[in-house]
Amino acid sequence: MKRHEQISKLNETKEWDVIVIGGGASGLGTALDAASRGYKTILVEAVDFAKGTSSRSTKLVHGGVRYLEQGDVSLVREALKERGLMAQNAGHLVKNQSFVIPNYNWWGGYFYTIGLSIYDLLAGKLSLGKSQYISKKKTTELLPNIEQKGLVSGVIYQDGQFDDSRLAINIAQTAVEKGACLLNYTKVVGLLKDSKNQVTGVQVKNQETGELFDLKGKAVINATGVFTNSIMKLNDTVYKKYIVPSQGIHLVFDKSFLPSDHALMIPKTSDGRVLFAVPWHDKIVVGTTDTLIKSNSLEPISLENEIDFVLETAQRFLEKKPTRADVLSVFAGLRPLAAPEKEGKSTKEVSRSHKIIVSETGLITITGGKWTTYRKIAEDIIDKAITVRNLPKRECKTENISIHGNIKTSIFDRKNHLYIYGTDIPKILELQNQEPKLKQKLHSDYDYTLAEVVWAIRYEMARTIDDVLSRRVRLLFLDARAAITVSEKVAQLLAEELGYDDVWAEDQTTQFKKLANGFLLPEFQIK
């Protein structure tokens, strides 16, 4: 997947069948669905693939235990089916994760065991394993650092876990392999319309050169997540809110705070939400929150009350108490919740299921949804496009499409940090052999090598330090200080590979350090 090849495709096609705006989970899934059905497909993303919400999840592929509690059985059933398909089609990135719920009252164990048995039942043949009630002793064995005081029992259940932005990149590669054209750093600046006020395409700007292109297309799909409202403003003068952004934050700690392969799930926190502590890339990710936010940002900042809430909850349930000084990285993401019909609904009540809106102009917009159901969302969008934009009818094929990198074996070495590359692992090792200097470690405390940086630039369309260290190699999300330390090294490699000078590399480093400071708590930011 090379950007210059994608730009040349842009110039060769007079009219597209499907134009997708937005390169997050829903947009990428839609591009793959459309291309695999044989439609001429282009996707444009204003910044980088999965730059927003889609790289900032809790890293779970799940049916949503909480939605079961709210009685949304159809959403849970759909998500559990999709969880199974993700594990089948992207086995290198999606793995089975066992979760333990500690109970601090006698009835909790029975209550959650019954609920999770229903969860297993809904998963049917795609179930990852049976839920079961476990003793206090067993709970302590599985979660060695769990708070003992008042502990009565536990419940263990199975769900999925994955690497979100790595999956996004692999879906992009799969879409390109199916014939789609995908471009990051290409922003929609206007919608093209005919005399009947019907959308006939988009005007885009190449953010690197400033060049403008008019793209003509039969179906235009707005999959811009929390930025939906700004595309809607281009679409229509009479304008209402379609999206309310809700912020969720995560704190990342060293593995010593939960030295286990099992994840911790707290079903009821002080504000009634679910909290997870999940092992991920040899760290522990703890979250999340649910805070309505007034305005959108590409780099949302965690609020102090959110940080306090996650820390206090973690301290209450872990015997080794994490403090602010232990936070290696903090990341915030915005969920694009479909705006409620009535004002004043709390975020917990706003539906997580997706909604497709067809405007009078013919623009198709997707709101809501979550990573686990990205494939089904895409299928629904293209089915809708067939109906309302008169595309030739073709069946969806994505249930059985293997995602780029997929390894179809359960015997898979996840101890080797390269596992996320799946079938591309030999190519990265080959790159190290061809250019021995690329065997060098990126940072002394981590296994990442310079070869992975070069791979991201050459074959995964990384254009900036942020692209490399946030979404290709996940260092910024795991250890923000380490990411800042290696930023100059990455800037040099980018400049060499992309043909830029030292001034560009210095400017890149300055920009990245400023951005990366947002992943550190204020008192630990590097000036």
PDB file of C-alpha atoms in Angstrom, residues 10 13-14 16 19 189-192 200-205 211-217:
ATOM      1  CA  LEU A  10      -7.111   8.946  -8.361  1.00  0.00           C
ATOM      2  CA  THR A  13     -10.841   7.096 -12.758  1.00  0.00           C
ATOM      3  CA  LYS A  14     -13.483   9.415 -14.241  1.00  0.00           C
ATOM      4  CA  TRP A  16     -16.465   6.170  -8.872  1.00  0.00           C
ATOM      5  CA  ILE A  19     -16.844   7.534  -2.426  1.00  0.00           C
ATOM      6  CA  VAL A 189     -13.480  20.613   1.318  1.00  0.00           C
ATOM      7  CA  GLY A 190     -16.794  20.597  -0.558  1.00  0.00           C
ATOM      8  CA  LEU A 191     -19.631  18.444  -1.866  1.00  0.00           C
ATOM      9  CA  LEU A 192     -20.402  18.530  -5.599  1.00  0.00           C
ATOM     10  CA  THR A 200     -22.643  13.892  -7.324  1.00  0.00           C
ATOM     11  CA  GLY A 201     -19.206  13.805  -5.720  1.00  0.00           C
ATOM     12  CA  VAL A 202     -16.718  15.618  -3.513  1.00  0.00           C
ATOM     13  CA  GLN A 203     -13.936  18.168  -3.842  1.00  0.00           C
ATOM     14  CA  VAL A 204     -10.815  17.072  -1.993  1.00  0.00           C
ATOM     15  CA  LYS A 205      -7.536  18.705  -1.104  1.00  0.00           C
ATOM     16  CA  GLU A 211      -3.708  20.368  -4.868  1.00  0.00           C
ATOM     17  CA  LEU A 212      -7.492  20.173  -5.357  1.00  0.00           C
ATOM     18  CA  PHE A 213      -9.347  17.297  -7.082  1.00  0.00           C
ATOM     19  CA  ASP A 214     -13.006  16.872  -8.022  1.00  0.00           C
ATOM     20  CA  LEU A 215     -14.146  13.273  -7.538  1.00  0.00           C
ATOM     21  CA  LYS A 216     -17.398  12.240  -9.210  1.00  0.00           C
ATOM     22  CA  GLY A 217     -19.328   9.342  -7.689  1.00  0.00           C
TER      23      GLY A 217
END
